[in-house]
Amino acid sequence: MADTLTLDLLTWDVTPIHTTPREATQAIIDFVTISWDTGADLVVLPEFTWMMLDPLLPVSATPLQRLSSHFWQQEVPILQRALTRPGKAVVLGTCPFHDSATGLLHNRAPILRSGDLLHQDKLHLTPWENAFSPGTAVNLFTFRGFTIAVIICLDIEVPELSVLLRGRGVDLILCPSATETELGTERVDRCASARAVELGCHVGVSHLLGRSPSDLIDANVGRLALYHPSQAPFSRAPRW
C-alpha cells in the first residue's frame, strides 16, 4: 500500500469563455496536467463540468443526448490519450451519458486511472434532473493501494450510503457536486463530514462555479472541502 496519496480538488467555472468544444477540452487537459506536474496523484473536478460544452454545440431538440454523443464519442478519446500517465488518476466531473442499450440517460462521472476508463453514475437525482435515470451501484476502485468511491452530489446526503459502504474498506470518498446556493453547498458539506465520521474515511468535495445558459446548471456556487474521520491532527488550530 502506498504511504500517501496527494489529492487535488478543483473547482471549475462554467461561465462561457471557450469558442469550441476542443478548446474547452484542452483547458481541462492543461488544468489536470499542471496539477499532476506539481505533485498531485489524483485530481477531482465538479459535477456537470462538461455541461460547459452545451452552448458550444449545434441546437438540438434533445440537447442532453446531443451532448452525451459528442462528449463520449469525440472528447473522451482525446482526454484518454492526453491524460494517460502511470500512477496518476482524475475524476473528470460528470457529463450526461446516453445508454444506447437501455435508452436511459445517466449523470455519469468518467474516471481515468493510469489510462483505464472507469465510471460512476449518480444514484439519487434532484427534481430538476428529471431527464436522467438513477444509477444502480457504487463502483469502488483501487488506486495506489487505497479503496476509493465517487459519490455524486445528492448521493452524499443519503444516510443509506454508509450502510451500503460499511465493511467494504473504503479509504476515500470523492464527491463532485453542483449547487446553486450557499445553503446547498453547506448541506452537501455537512453530510460529507458525517460520512467521514461514520465510515472512518476521508471525503473530498469539489463544487461547480459560474453561470451557464444551460437550464440544468444556470447558477453555481460552492467551495472545496476535505473531511477526515478524526480532527486530531488539527487539535492545536483555532477552532473557528
Tab-separated table of C-alpha atoms in Angstrom:
chain	number	residue	atom	x	y	z
A	1	MET	CA	0.000	0.000	0.000
A	2	ALA	CA	1.270	3.489	-0.817
A	3	ASP	CA	2.222	5.614	2.181
A	4	THR	CA	0.475	8.694	0.853
A	5	LEU	CA	-1.882	9.906	-1.829
A	6	THR	CA	-1.766	13.566	-2.851
A	7	LEU	CA	-5.249	14.794	-3.727
A	8	ASP	CA	-6.070	17.952	-5.701
A	9	LEU	CA	-9.698	19.090	-5.509
A	10	LEU	CA	-10.508	21.578	-8.277
A	11	THR	CA	-13.404	23.945	-8.798
A	12	TRP	CA	-14.433	24.705	-12.381
A	13	ASP	CA	-16.188	27.822	-13.686
A	14	VAL	CA	-18.744	27.024	-16.413
A	15	THR	CA	-19.256	30.645	-17.398
A	16	PRO	CA	-18.766	30.509	-21.203
A	17	ILE	CA	-15.290	31.604	-22.283
A	18	HIS	CA	-14.368	28.956	-24.876
A	19	THR	CA	-15.369	29.054	-28.532
A	20	THR	CA	-15.114	25.354	-29.462
A	21	PRO	CA	-15.540	22.037	-27.605
A	22	ARG	CA	-11.933	21.125	-28.382
A	23	GLU	CA	-10.700	24.344	-26.783
A	24	ALA	CA	-12.719	23.569	-23.650
A	25	THR	CA	-11.376	20.030	-23.507
A	26	GLN	CA	-7.811	21.280	-23.893
A	27	ALA	CA	-8.364	23.660	-20.982
A	28	ILE	CA	-9.279	20.673	-18.776
A	29	ILE	CA	-6.265	18.709	-20.041
A	30	ASP	CA	-3.964	21.634	-19.238
A	31	PHE	CA	-5.502	22.084	-15.778
A	32	VAL	CA	-5.116	18.410	-14.852
A	33	THR	CA	-1.623	18.139	-16.326
A	34	ILE	CA	-0.389	21.135	-14.325
A	35	SER	CA	-1.864	19.585	-11.181
A	36	TRP	CA	-0.103	16.274	-11.813
A	37	ASP	CA	3.159	18.018	-12.707
A	38	THR	CA	3.103	19.924	-9.413
A	39	GLY	CA	2.675	16.810	-7.274
A	40	ALA	CA	-0.930	15.628	-7.307
A	41	ASP	CA	-1.639	11.914	-7.747
A	42	LEU	CA	-5.414	12.228	-8.020
A	43	VAL	CA	-7.409	15.195	-9.356
A	44	VAL	CA	-11.166	15.769	-8.926
A	45	LEU	CA	-13.414	18.079	-10.982
A	46	PRO	CA	-17.013	19.073	-10.111
A	47	GLU	CA	-20.348	17.619	-11.137
A	48	PHE	CA	-21.581	18.793	-14.566
A	49	THR	CA	-18.196	20.214	-15.556
A	50	TRP	CA	-18.894	19.088	-19.130
A	51	MET	CA	-22.150	20.991	-19.407
A	52	MET	CA	-19.781	23.806	-20.448
A	53	LEU	CA	-19.881	22.173	-23.910
A	54	ASP	CA	-23.650	22.644	-24.200
A	55	PRO	CA	-23.630	26.222	-25.620
A	56	LEU	CA	-20.795	25.279	-28.000
A	57	LEU	CA	-22.758	22.562	-29.825
A	58	PRO	CA	-25.468	22.918	-32.513
A	59	VAL	CA	-29.014	23.483	-31.291
A	60	SER	CA	-30.931	20.218	-30.896
A	61	ALA	CA	-34.375	19.049	-29.827
A	62	THR	CA	-32.591	16.631	-27.460
A	63	PRO	CA	-29.656	18.679	-26.130
A	64	LEU	CA	-28.590	16.248	-23.388
A	65	GLN	CA	-28.447	13.326	-25.828
A	66	ARG	CA	-26.543	15.529	-28.285
A	67	LEU	CA	-24.058	16.476	-25.569
A	68	SER	CA	-23.698	12.851	-24.493
A	69	SER	CA	-22.977	11.693	-28.023
A	70	HIS	CA	-20.416	14.412	-28.631
A	71	PHE	CA	-18.591	14.100	-25.319
A	72	TRP	CA	-18.314	10.332	-25.093
A	73	GLN	CA	-17.537	9.801	-28.780
A	74	GLN	CA	-15.398	12.855	-29.563
A	75	GLU	CA	-13.849	14.261	-26.383
A	76	VAL	CA	-13.309	11.180	-24.204
A	77	PRO	CA	-10.812	9.549	-26.628
A	78	ILE	CA	-8.822	12.801	-26.648
A	79	LEU	CA	-8.923	13.013	-22.857
A	80	GLN	CA	-7.874	9.378	-22.523
A	81	ARG	CA	-4.877	9.834	-24.829
A	82	ALA	CA	-3.756	13.065	-23.185
A	83	LEU	CA	-4.363	12.028	-19.577
A	84	THR	CA	-2.866	8.552	-19.542
A	85	ARG	CA	0.012	8.571	-17.094
A	86	PRO	CA	1.200	5.720	-14.842
A	87	GLY	CA	0.378	6.314	-11.193
A	88	LYS	CA	-1.943	9.257	-11.926
A	89	ALA	CA	-5.739	9.479	-11.879
A	90	VAL	CA	-8.502	12.020	-12.448
A	91	VAL	CA	-12.244	12.177	-11.790
A	92	LEU	CA	-13.403	14.286	-14.743
A	93	GLY	CA	-16.528	15.731	-13.117
A	94	THR	CA	-19.733	14.433	-14.713
A	95	CYS	CA	-21.474	14.540	-18.087
A	96	PRO	CA	-24.791	13.148	-19.413
A	97	PHE	CA	-24.371	9.596	-20.712
A	98	HIS	CA	-26.980	8.082	-23.035
A	99	ASP	CA	-27.026	4.296	-22.775
A	100	SER	CA	-27.974	3.079	-26.248
A	101	ALA	CA	-28.753	-0.405	-24.916
A	102	THR	CA	-31.413	0.776	-22.465
A	103	GLY	CA	-32.302	4.188	-23.892
A	104	LEU	CA	-31.669	5.697	-20.446
A	105	LEU	CA	-29.739	8.883	-19.696
A	106	HIS	CA	-27.420	8.926	-16.682
A	107	ASN	CA	-25.424	11.613	-14.888
A	108	ARG	CA	-22.057	9.846	-15.217
A	109	ALA	CA	-18.582	10.583	-13.854
A	110	PRO	CA	-15.743	9.425	-16.138
A	111	ILE	CA	-12.665	8.330	-14.178
A	112	LEU	CA	-9.219	7.855	-15.696
A	113	ARG	CA	-6.855	5.709	-13.623
A	114	SER	CA	-3.420	5.290	-15.249
A	115	GLY	CA	-5.291	5.464	-18.567
A	116	ASP	CA	-8.059	2.981	-17.698
A	117	LEU	CA	-11.546	4.443	-18.198
A	118	LEU	CA	-13.872	3.782	-15.261
A	119	HIS	CA	-17.175	5.438	-14.344
A	120	GLN	CA	-19.751	6.114	-11.653
A	121	ASP	CA	-23.413	7.030	-12.203
A	122	LYS	CA	-25.352	9.280	-9.845
A	123	LEU	CA	-27.777	7.190	-7.767
A	124	HIS	CA	-30.172	9.807	-6.356
A	125	LEU	CA	-31.413	12.603	-8.604
A	126	THR	CA	-32.602	16.125	-7.825
A	127	PRO	CA	-36.064	17.188	-9.084
A	128	TRP	CA	-34.522	19.194	-11.957
A	129	GLU	CA	-32.638	16.106	-13.185
A	130	ASN	CA	-35.907	14.630	-14.443
A	131	ALA	CA	-34.378	13.716	-17.799
A	132	PHE	CA	-31.980	11.316	-16.076
A	133	SER	CA	-32.351	7.821	-14.692
A	134	PRO	CA	-30.559	6.785	-11.481
A	135	GLY	CA	-27.557	4.516	-11.429
A	136	THR	CA	-27.746	1.192	-9.647
A	137	ALA	CA	-24.439	0.640	-7.818
A	138	VAL	CA	-21.388	2.229	-6.235
A	139	ASN	CA	-18.337	1.145	-8.231
A	140	LEU	CA	-15.360	1.066	-5.864
A	141	PHE	CA	-11.913	1.244	-7.436
A	142	THR	CA	-8.380	0.937	-6.112
A	143	PHE	CA	-5.570	3.401	-6.705
A	144	ARG	CA	-2.112	3.427	-5.124
A	145	GLY	CA	-3.344	0.844	-2.613
A	146	PHE	CA	-6.377	2.857	-1.484
A	147	THR	CA	-10.039	1.916	-1.981
A	148	ILE	CA	-11.989	4.854	-3.415
A	149	ALA	CA	-15.650	5.646	-4.112
A	150	VAL	CA	-17.016	8.505	-6.240
A	151	ILE	CA	-20.296	9.710	-4.723
A	152	ILE	CA	-22.009	12.425	-6.766
A	153	CYS	CA	-23.608	15.456	-5.064
A	154	LEU	CA	-27.032	14.466	-3.630
A	155	ASP	CA	-25.832	10.892	-3.087
A	156	ILE	CA	-23.565	12.096	-0.249
A	157	GLU	CA	-26.701	13.327	1.570
A	158	VAL	CA	-28.289	9.864	1.727
A	159	PRO	CA	-27.524	8.077	5.045
A	160	GLU	CA	-28.132	4.669	3.465
A	161	LEU	CA	-24.853	5.235	1.642
A	162	SER	CA	-22.978	4.488	4.852
A	163	VAL	CA	-24.847	1.205	5.223
A	164	LEU	CA	-24.027	0.329	1.610
A	165	LEU	CA	-20.309	1.053	2.071
A	166	ARG	CA	-19.849	-0.256	5.598
A	167	GLY	CA	-17.383	-3.116	5.746
A	168	ARG	CA	-16.126	-2.556	2.188
A	169	GLY	CA	-12.878	-0.925	3.300
A	170	VAL	CA	-13.363	2.436	1.629
A	171	ASP	CA	-10.482	4.817	2.401
A	172	LEU	CA	-11.567	7.863	0.403
A	173	ILE	CA	-14.856	9.240	-0.952
A	174	LEU	CA	-14.721	11.832	-3.724
A	175	CYS	CA	-17.809	13.996	-4.185
A	176	PRO	CA	-18.180	16.044	-7.398
A	177	SER	CA	-21.024	18.472	-6.726
A	178	ALA	CA	-23.039	21.330	-8.251
A	179	THR	CA	-25.200	23.581	-6.072
A	180	GLU	CA	-26.854	26.914	-6.824
A	181	THR	CA	-26.995	28.326	-3.272
A	182	GLU	CA	-24.698	28.588	-0.264
A	183	LEU	CA	-27.254	26.572	1.708
A	184	GLY	CA	-26.933	23.764	-0.828
A	185	THR	CA	-23.160	23.864	-0.540
A	186	GLU	CA	-23.362	23.746	3.249
A	187	ARG	CA	-25.805	20.820	3.142
A	188	VAL	CA	-23.518	18.755	0.907
A	189	ASP	CA	-20.517	19.633	3.059
A	190	ARG	CA	-22.237	18.784	6.363
A	191	CYS	CA	-23.241	15.396	5.005
A	192	ALA	CA	-19.750	14.781	3.605
A	193	SER	CA	-18.376	15.368	7.120
A	194	ALA	CA	-20.923	12.911	8.540
A	195	ARG	CA	-19.931	10.213	6.036
A	196	ALA	CA	-16.269	10.674	7.016
A	197	VAL	CA	-17.080	10.045	10.681
A	198	GLU	CA	-19.496	7.163	10.014
A	199	LEU	CA	-17.173	5.279	7.670
A	200	GLY	CA	-13.816	6.261	9.160
A	201	CYS	CA	-12.632	7.529	5.779
A	202	HIS	CA	-11.579	10.791	4.146
A	203	VAL	CA	-14.084	12.722	1.992
A	204	GLY	CA	-13.201	15.368	-0.602
A	205	VAL	CA	-15.808	17.675	-2.175
A	206	SER	CA	-15.434	19.663	-5.403
A	207	HIS	CA	-18.146	22.215	-6.284
A	208	LEU	CA	-19.010	23.790	-9.643
A	209	LEU	CA	-18.849	27.582	-10.092
A	210	GLY	CA	-20.159	30.209	-12.509
A	211	ARG	CA	-23.246	30.879	-14.630
A	212	SER	CA	-24.307	28.980	-17.728
A	213	PRO	CA	-27.050	29.407	-20.347
A	214	SER	CA	-27.957	25.765	-19.688
A	215	ASP	CA	-31.150	25.396	-17.631
A	216	LEU	CA	-29.618	22.429	-15.820
A	217	ILE	CA	-26.750	24.442	-14.310
A	218	ASP	CA	-27.776	28.071	-14.701
A	219	ALA	CA	-26.190	29.273	-11.421
A	220	ASN	CA	-23.463	27.603	-9.379
A	221	VAL	CA	-21.722	28.427	-6.106
A	222	GLY	CA	-19.521	26.378	-3.824
A	223	ARG	CA	-16.126	25.773	-2.289
A	224	LEU	CA	-13.684	22.940	-1.884
A	225	ALA	CA	-13.862	20.812	1.254
A	226	LEU	CA	-11.873	17.933	2.757
A	227	TYR	CA	-13.053	16.000	5.813
A	228	HIS	CA	-11.188	13.491	7.959
A	229	PRO	CA	-12.614	10.840	10.307
A	230	SER	CA	-10.634	12.400	13.160
A	231	GLN	CA	-9.684	16.059	13.574
A	232	ALA	CA	-6.828	15.192	15.937
A	233	PRO	CA	-4.141	16.499	13.515
A	234	PHE	CA	-5.753	19.941	13.839
A	235	SER	CA	-6.240	19.926	17.613
A	236	ARG	CA	-3.836	22.854	18.119
A	237	ALA	CA	-5.515	25.028	15.486
A	238	PRO	CA	-8.039	27.732	16.489
A	239	ARG	CA	-11.435	26.020	16.484
A	240	TRP	CA	-13.033	28.675	14.270
